[in-house]
């Protein structure tokens, strides 16, 4: 997952900025939207840390078990929330993909991780291919949601939750949340390709 340094740093920045935006969105939201933004923040920061170039940080062997545990917990949380619909199924698949990548990198023969050493890539080709197809379809579907449409002249700020004032205009724009999901899906595609 750790390719050349420049592409690794670009992915770190993209995922970290996405994680920060999702934290801000979580803080300005309530209810289901808040939980979704929190899950996306965890995913963004996890992907940013996994994408760090090997020249900067060679993670200890046990770090892959930590990734698998964190995203295994996120997958269980996502599975429990799937009945609510929305993006929970996507969060569930994303968490499982992160567990799969962490376990693949921890497997003997995978090297420290791809790009760090000359070890062979880990993973099950059929599963990796299935995840690649899922994320390609998701990127294409999410990308169509960003096609410009007529926007009302004013954006109505909604309440941010109990005891909070109105939400900032940037938090009330669904296309920004969709752009974050799209950027994380593209980063996931890049990580899966290098697996």
XYZ file of N, CA and C in Angstrom:
585
model
N 0.810 -1.183 0.000
C 0.000 0.000 0.000
C 0.856 1.250 0.000
N 2.099 1.126 0.362
C 2.991 2.274 0.389
C 3.795 2.272 -0.902
N 3.374 3.085 -1.843
C 4.064 3.172 -3.114
C 5.161 4.199 -3.059
N 5.489 4.777 -4.203
C 6.506 5.826 -4.223
C 6.133 6.953 -3.260
N 7.159 7.643 -2.788
C 6.949 8.634 -1.731
C 5.950 9.724 -2.111
N 6.031 10.265 -3.320
C 5.134 11.361 -3.696
C 3.679 10.919 -3.694
N 3.388 9.792 -4.326
C 1.995 9.334 -4.352
C 1.530 8.960 -2.945
N 2.437 8.423 -2.126
C 2.079 8.119 -0.746
C 1.716 9.367 0.031
N 2.521 10.428 -0.131
C 2.231 11.679 0.568
C 0.941 12.318 0.076
N 0.687 12.233 -1.229
C -0.567 12.783 -1.757
C -1.771 12.059 -1.155
N -1.658 10.735 -1.032
C -2.764 9.979 -0.448
C -2.906 10.296 1.038
N -1.792 10.464 1.740
C -1.849 10.834 3.162
C -2.576 12.158 3.323
N -2.201 13.148 2.521
C -2.829 14.474 2.620
C -4.315 14.393 2.278
N -4.661 13.717 1.194
C -6.060 13.594 0.781
C -6.893 12.945 1.880
N -6.416 11.827 2.413
C -7.183 11.112 3.434
C -7.235 11.878 4.753
N -6.138 12.535 5.135
C -6.130 13.298 6.385
C -7.059 14.509 6.293
N -7.029 15.221 5.175
C -7.928 16.379 4.999
C -9.382 15.910 5.018
N -9.646 14.783 4.375
C -10.993 14.221 4.396
C -11.399 13.866 5.822
N -10.491 13.261 6.578
C -10.783 12.926 7.970
C -11.083 14.152 8.811
N -10.307 15.213 8.623
C -10.536 16.456 9.371
C -11.895 17.043 9.009
N -12.212 17.094 7.713
C -13.513 17.624 7.306
C -14.649 16.796 7.924
N -14.492 15.474 7.930
C -15.536 14.624 8.503
C -15.685 14.855 10.004
N -14.570 15.106 10.698
C -14.666 15.448 12.126
C -15.423 16.758 12.325
N -15.125 17.744 11.501
C -15.825 19.026 11.599
C -17.312 18.852 11.288
N -17.603 18.040 10.268
C -18.993 17.767 9.909
C -19.699 17.020 11.033
N -18.991 16.110 11.677
C -19.559 15.361 12.800
C -19.912 16.309 13.944
N -19.022 17.241 14.208
C -19.238 18.195 15.296
C -20.433 19.109 15.021
N -20.695 19.384 13.748
C -21.775 20.295 13.386
C -23.086 19.571 13.109
N -23.113 18.259 13.273
C -24.303 17.477 12.938
C -24.857 16.792 14.174
N -25.962 16.102 13.957
C -26.588 15.337 15.030
C -27.172 14.053 14.451
N -27.443 13.116 15.314
C -28.132 11.891 14.926
C -27.357 11.026 13.959
N -28.078 10.531 12.986
C -27.519 9.587 12.018
C -26.396 10.208 11.189
N -26.563 11.463 10.827
C -25.524 12.142 10.050
C -24.231 12.262 10.852
N -24.365 12.474 12.143
C -23.193 12.570 13.025
C -22.448 11.240 13.075
N -23.192 10.135 13.217
C -22.563 8.814 13.267
C -21.877 8.483 11.943
N -22.513 8.831 10.839
C -21.909 8.571 9.528
C -20.629 9.370 9.350
N -20.644 10.626 9.746
C -19.444 11.464 9.630
C -18.325 10.939 10.519
N -18.655 10.425 11.694
C -17.653 9.843 12.581
C -17.003 8.611 11.967
N -17.813 7.755 11.351
C -17.271 6.575 10.670
C -16.364 6.952 9.519
N -16.749 7.988 8.790
C -15.925 8.444 7.672
C -14.623 9.068 8.166
N -14.652 9.742 9.316
C -13.423 10.311 9.880
C -12.457 9.203 10.280
N -12.964 8.157 10.919
C -12.114 7.016 11.294
C -11.487 6.409 10.043
N -12.292 6.242 9.005
C -11.787 5.672 7.754
C -10.718 6.573 7.136
N -10.953 7.859 7.109
C -9.991 8.784 6.515
C -8.658 8.779 7.239
N -8.691 8.838 8.572
C -7.441 8.842 9.338
C -6.741 7.490 9.257
N -7.506 6.400 9.252
C -6.901 5.076 9.113
C -6.212 4.911 7.774
N -6.865 5.374 6.718
C -6.270 5.282 5.388
C -5.041 6.179 5.288
N -5.080 7.347 5.919
C -3.915 8.241 5.894
C -2.721 7.593 6.574
N -2.957 6.944 7.708
C -1.832 6.313 8.409
C -1.306 5.099 7.654
N -2.184 4.362 6.980
C -1.725 3.210 6.195
C -0.953 3.644 4.955
N -1.183 4.849 4.479
C -0.554 5.320 3.244
C 0.776 6.021 3.484
N 1.190 6.191 4.740
C 2.465 6.858 5.004
C 3.597 6.161 4.240
N 4.427 6.924 3.549
C 5.545 6.306 2.823
C 6.493 5.575 3.763
N 7.020 4.456 3.294
C 7.889 3.618 4.107
C 9.163 4.305 4.554
N 9.643 5.290 3.803
C 10.860 6.002 4.190
C 10.638 6.833 5.445
N 9.389 7.191 5.717
C 9.062 8.011 6.882
C 8.828 7.146 8.107
N 8.073 6.088 7.924
C 7.676 5.269 9.059
C 7.530 3.824 8.626
N 8.291 2.956 9.232
C 8.100 1.526 9.033
C 7.346 1.031 10.252
N 6.078 0.703 10.075
C 5.276 0.320 11.232
C 5.739 -1.017 11.811
N 5.621 -1.173 13.127
C 5.964 -2.460 13.724
C 4.997 -3.542 13.251
N 5.414 -4.775 13.355
C 4.592 -5.896 12.879
C 3.213 -5.930 13.528
N 3.116 -5.544 14.793
C 1.845 -5.613 15.500
C 0.855 -4.544 15.039
N 1.325 -3.525 14.306
C 0.416 -2.448 13.901
C -0.688 -2.954 12.993
N -0.403 -3.985 12.199
C -1.443 -4.513 11.306
C -2.565 -5.163 12.105
N -2.217 -5.784 13.234
C -3.252 -6.352 14.101
C -4.116 -5.247 14.701
N -3.498 -4.107 15.019
C -4.254 -2.969 15.554
C -5.218 -2.440 14.489
N -4.731 -2.283 13.251
C -5.612 -1.852 12.161
C -6.782 -2.819 12.004
N -6.459 -4.123 12.004
C -7.514 -5.130 11.833
C -8.532 -5.052 12.964
N -8.072 -4.835 14.192
C -8.990 -4.750 15.333
C -9.863 -3.498 15.255
N -9.251 -2.356 14.950
C -10.011 -1.101 14.875
C -11.070 -1.189 13.780
N -10.666 -1.636 12.609
C -11.632 -1.687 11.512
C -12.566 -2.885 11.617
N -12.162 -3.921 12.348
C -13.098 -5.003 12.657
C -14.224 -4.485 13.536
N -13.860 -3.662 14.536
C -14.888 -3.028 15.372
C -15.782 -2.099 14.568
N -15.175 -1.350 13.649
C -15.974 -0.460 12.788
C -16.896 -1.270 11.887
N -16.429 -2.434 11.433
C -17.274 -3.293 10.596
C -18.460 -3.826 11.390
N -18.216 -4.233 12.639
C -19.322 -4.701 13.478
C -20.332 -3.585 13.734
N -19.822 -2.381 13.987
C -20.714 -1.229 14.183
C -21.494 -0.952 12.896
N -20.819 -1.023 11.758
C -21.488 -0.805 10.475
C -22.530 -1.870 10.185
N -22.221 -3.120 10.553
C -23.172 -4.209 10.341
C -24.434 -3.993 11.169
N -24.262 -3.538 12.404
C -25.411 -3.268 13.269
C -26.246 -2.118 12.726
N -25.614 -1.175 12.015
C -26.326 0.005 11.513
C -26.856 -0.176 10.097
N -26.528 -1.296 9.432
C -26.964 -1.506 8.044
C -28.474 -1.460 7.924
N -29.178 -1.883 8.946
C -30.650 -1.884 8.878
C -31.221 -0.478 8.713
N -30.432 0.557 9.037
C -30.891 1.939 8.874
C -30.759 2.417 7.435
N -30.068 1.648 6.599
C -29.894 2.034 5.189
C -28.855 3.114 5.029
N -28.986 3.878 3.984
C -28.059 4.975 3.722
C -26.670 4.470 3.378
N -25.671 5.110 3.965
C -24.278 4.792 3.652
C -23.700 3.715 4.556
N -24.511 3.130 5.433
C -23.980 2.163 6.378
C -23.452 0.910 5.685
N -24.103 0.471 4.625
C -23.601 -0.696 3.897
C -22.245 -0.382 3.279
N -22.080 0.819 2.747
C -20.795 1.231 2.185
C -19.733 1.305 3.285
N -20.080 1.825 4.455
C -19.134 1.878 5.575
C -18.732 0.470 5.998
N -19.701 -0.441 5.997
C -19.438 -1.833 6.360
C -18.451 -2.453 5.370
N -18.686 -2.275 4.083
C -17.781 -2.820 3.065
C -16.401 -2.176 3.188
N -16.345 -0.871 3.403
C -15.072 -0.177 3.556
C -14.282 -0.671 4.756
N -14.969 -0.896 5.868
C -14.295 -1.409 7.066
C -13.772 -2.815 6.830
N -14.560 -3.647 6.167
C -14.093 -5.000 5.848
C -12.900 -4.955 4.899
N -12.907 -4.025 3.948
C -11.775 -3.890 3.028
C -10.518 -3.486 3.790
N -10.654 -2.612 4.774
C -9.496 -2.206 5.572
C -8.980 -3.385 6.411
N -9.876 -4.194 6.980
C -9.456 -5.390 7.724
C -8.712 -6.328 6.782
N -9.267 -6.535 5.601
C -8.650 -7.415 4.604
C -7.245 -6.929 4.236
N -7.093 -5.629 4.002
C -5.768 -5.111 3.641
C -4.793 -5.255 4.807
N -5.240 -4.987 6.030
C -4.359 -5.119 7.188
C -3.920 -6.566 7.374
N -4.853 -7.502 7.241
C -4.504 -8.912 7.381
C -3.588 -9.369 6.250
N -3.806 -8.851 5.055
C -2.944 -9.201 3.927
C -1.523 -8.709 4.146
N -1.389 -7.524 4.716
C -0.064 -6.975 4.950
C 0.636 -7.674 6.111
N -0.132 -8.234 7.042
C 0.450 -8.929 8.188
C 0.822 -10.368 7.843
N 0.307 -10.878 6.720
C 0.543 -12.272 6.351
C 2.021 -12.522 6.060
N 2.519 -13.703 6.452
C 3.903 -14.041 6.130
C 4.102 -14.038 4.615
N 5.223 -13.527 4.168
C 5.509 -13.475 2.733
C 5.040 -12.193 2.081
N 4.314 -11.354 2.829
C 3.848 -10.098 2.250
C 4.901 -9.015 2.380
N 5.997 -9.296 3.022
C 7.012 -8.281 3.265
C 6.516 -7.366 4.368
N 7.267 -6.363 4.711
C 6.813 -5.410 5.728
C 5.523 -4.793 5.252
N 5.492 -4.289 4.082
C 4.315 -4.007 3.280
C 4.781 -3.529 1.925
N 3.910 -3.666 0.962
C 4.261 -3.401 -0.416
C 4.860 -2.017 -0.560
N 5.998 -1.932 -1.224
C 6.662 -0.651 -1.396
C 7.785 -0.450 -0.405
N 7.722 -1.102 0.766
C 8.786 -0.986 1.756
C 9.896 -1.967 1.462
N 9.521 -3.194 1.135
C 10.512 -4.219 0.869
C 10.174 -4.888 -0.441
N 10.998 -5.814 -0.822
C 10.765 -6.509 -2.088
C 9.868 -7.722 -1.896
N 9.110 -7.795 -0.802
C 8.234 -8.926 -0.532
C 7.114 -9.011 -1.560
N 6.481 -10.161 -1.615
C 5.382 -10.343 -2.557
C 4.124 -9.726 -1.994
N 3.236 -9.360 -2.886
C 1.977 -8.758 -2.457
C 1.110 -9.817 -1.803
N 0.353 -9.419 -0.817
C -0.542 -10.341 -0.135
C -1.941 -10.232 -0.698
N -2.820 -11.016 -0.141
C -4.218 -10.931 -0.531
C -4.661 -12.064 -1.420
N -5.951 -12.210 -1.511
C -6.577 -13.224 -2.354
C -7.015 -12.514 -3.633
N -6.476 -12.921 -4.787
C -6.778 -12.181 -6.024
C -8.267 -12.007 -6.307
N -9.074 -13.044 -6.071
C -10.509 -12.926 -6.358
C -11.174 -11.903 -5.440
N -10.793 -11.889 -4.166
C -11.371 -10.933 -3.226
C -10.900 -9.518 -3.539
N -9.614 -9.386 -3.841
C -9.088 -8.073 -4.221
C -9.808 -7.565 -5.465
N -9.988 -8.436 -6.447
C -10.700 -8.052 -7.668
C -12.140 -7.651 -7.406
N -12.823 -8.384 -6.522
C -14.200 -8.031 -6.170
C -14.287 -6.669 -5.502
N -13.347 -6.399 -4.597
C -13.323 -5.086 -3.946
C -12.992 -3.981 -4.946
N -12.076 -4.254 -5.862
C -11.769 -3.264 -6.905
C -13.007 -2.958 -7.743
N -13.746 -3.985 -8.122
C -14.978 -3.763 -8.904
C -15.998 -2.960 -8.107
N -16.159 -3.289 -6.824
C -17.105 -2.557 -5.987
C -16.727 -1.075 -5.933
N -15.448 -0.789 -5.670
C -15.038 0.608 -5.535
C -15.058 1.346 -6.870
N -14.791 0.656 -7.963
C -14.930 1.322 -9.277
C -16.385 1.708 -9.519
N -17.299 0.776 -9.230
C -18.726 1.082 -9.404
C -19.148 2.212 -8.470
N -18.659 2.206 -7.228
C -19.008 3.259 -6.273
C -18.502 4.611 -6.741
N -17.263 4.649 -7.228
C -16.692 5.913 -7.710
C -17.506 6.456 -8.876
N -17.876 5.591 -9.805
C -18.677 6.049 -10.946
C -20.054 6.540 -10.492
N -20.669 5.804 -9.576
C -21.991 6.201 -9.082
C -21.913 7.509 -8.287
N -20.935 7.613 -7.386
C -20.794 8.828 -6.574
C -20.406 10.015 -7.445
N -19.594 9.774 -8.459
C -19.185 10.855 -9.359
C -20.358 11.475 -10.089
N -21.359 10.661 -10.432
C -22.532 11.220 -11.099
C -23.330 12.123 -10.169
N -23.208 11.881 -8.844
C -23.902 12.731 -7.881
C -23.275 14.110 -7.751
N -22.077 14.284 -8.288
C -21.409 15.580 -8.217
C -21.590 16.413 -9.480
N -22.357 15.895 -10.409
C -22.640 16.661 -11.624
C -23.451 17.887 -11.221
N -23.049 19.076 -11.670
C -23.741 20.299 -11.250
C -25.224 20.297 -11.623
N -26.018 20.757 -10.689
C -27.453 20.951 -10.905
C -27.799 22.348 -10.422
N -28.977 22.795 -10.733
C -29.408 24.124 -10.292
C -29.465 24.154 -8.766
N -28.845 25.153 -8.169
C -28.791 25.291 -6.714
C -29.600 26.517 -6.321
N -30.420 26.399 -5.270
C -31.157 27.577 -4.815
C -30.197 28.694 -4.421
N -30.670 29.912 -4.490
C -29.828 31.079 -4.207
C -29.328 31.095 -2.769
N -30.090 30.540 -1.842
C -29.658 30.528 -0.443
C -29.618 29.094 0.047
N -28.704 28.826 0.962
C -28.626 27.528 1.612
C -29.174 27.716 3.015
N -30.191 26.952 3.355
C -30.798 27.071 4.670
C -29.968 26.290 5.665
N -29.535 26.942 6.722
C -28.783 26.266 7.776
C -29.775 25.594 8.705
N -29.521 24.319 9.001
C -30.388 23.585 9.908
C -29.722 23.498 11.258
N -30.502 23.133 12.224
C -29.959 23.043 13.583
C -28.892 21.970 13.650
N -27.854 22.218 14.420
C -26.751 21.281 14.568
C -27.008 20.212 15.610
N -28.054 20.270 16.346
C -28.352 19.277 17.366
C -28.812 19.968 18.634
N -29.119 19.179 19.668
C -29.588 19.752 20.918
C -28.552 20.693 21.510
N -28.983 21.889 21.862
C -28.100 22.854 22.496
C -27.118 23.502 21.541
N -27.298 23.312 20.253
C -26.374 23.894 19.278
C -27.118 24.915 18.440
N -26.370 25.816 17.897
C -26.960 26.811 17.019
C -27.121 26.253 15.624
N -27.377 27.126 14.668
C -27.509 26.661 13.295
C -26.187 26.097 12.773
N -26.314 25.136 11.874
C -25.129 24.523 11.279
C -24.473 25.503 10.324
N -23.147 25.458 10.238
C -22.473 26.299 9.244
C -22.898 25.878 7.833
N -22.852 26.799 6.896
C -23.297 26.510 5.534
C -22.499 25.371 4.908
N -21.190 25.277 5.218
C -20.381 24.208 4.638
C -20.796 22.836 5.147
N -21.352 22.747 6.339
C -21.776 21.459 6.895
C -23.136 21.031 6.366
N -23.881 21.977 5.829
C -25.221 21.675 5.327
C -25.218 21.339 3.837
N -24.050 21.219 3.243
C -23.963 20.957 1.804
C -23.666 19.481 1.565
N -24.645 18.721 1.098
C -24.453 17.274 0.925
C -23.404 16.923 -0.124
N -23.166 17.819 -1.076
C -22.172 17.495 -2.111
C -20.756 17.446 -1.534
N -20.492 18.172 -0.445
C -19.179 18.100 0.192
C -18.975 16.745 0.855
N -20.016 16.238 1.494
C -19.927 14.902 2.087
C -19.731 13.853 0.994
N -20.427 14.006 -0.112
C -20.278 13.075 -1.232
C -18.877 13.155 -1.819
N -18.321 14.352 -1.915
C -16.950 14.508 -2.419
C -15.956 13.818 -1.493
N -16.191 13.868 -0.187
C -15.318 13.163 0.764
C -15.407 11.662 0.554
N -16.612 11.151 0.411
C -16.780 9.708 0.179
C -16.121 9.298 -1.127
N -16.251 10.137 -2.134
C -15.643 9.848 -3.429
C -14.117 9.831 -3.326
N -13.538 10.801 -2.629
C -12.076 10.840 -2.500
C -11.566 9.642 -1.709
N -12.295 9.218 -0.673
C -11.863 8.034 0.073
C -12.011 6.772 -0.766
N -13.036 6.705 -1.598
C -13.192 5.540 -2.478
C -12.062 5.488 -3.492
N -11.652 6.635 -4.019
C -10.516 6.667 -4.950
C -9.231 6.242 -4.243
N -9.041 6.691 -3.012
C -7.862 6.284 -2.248
C -7.899 4.786 -1.970
N -9.076 4.260 -1.684
C -9.204 2.813 -1.449
C -8.861 2.044 -2.709
N -9.288 2.557 -3.864
C -8.923 1.913 -5.135
C -7.410 1.879 -5.294
N -6.749 2.997 -5.007
C -5.288 3.059 -5.140
C -4.617 2.072 -4.184
N -5.133 1.949 -2.976
C -4.535 1.030 -2.010
C -4.753 -0.420 -2.424
N -5.938 -0.722 -2.941
C -6.218 -2.089 -3.371
C -5.395 -2.484 -4.583
N -5.166 -1.555 -5.487
C -4.378 -1.853 -6.690
C -2.961 -2.264 -6.308
N -2.401 -1.648 -5.289
C -1.030 -1.968 -4.887
C -0.939 -3.198 -4.000
N -2.079 -3.751 -3.584
C -2.072 -4.918 -2.702
C -1.570 -6.076 -3.476
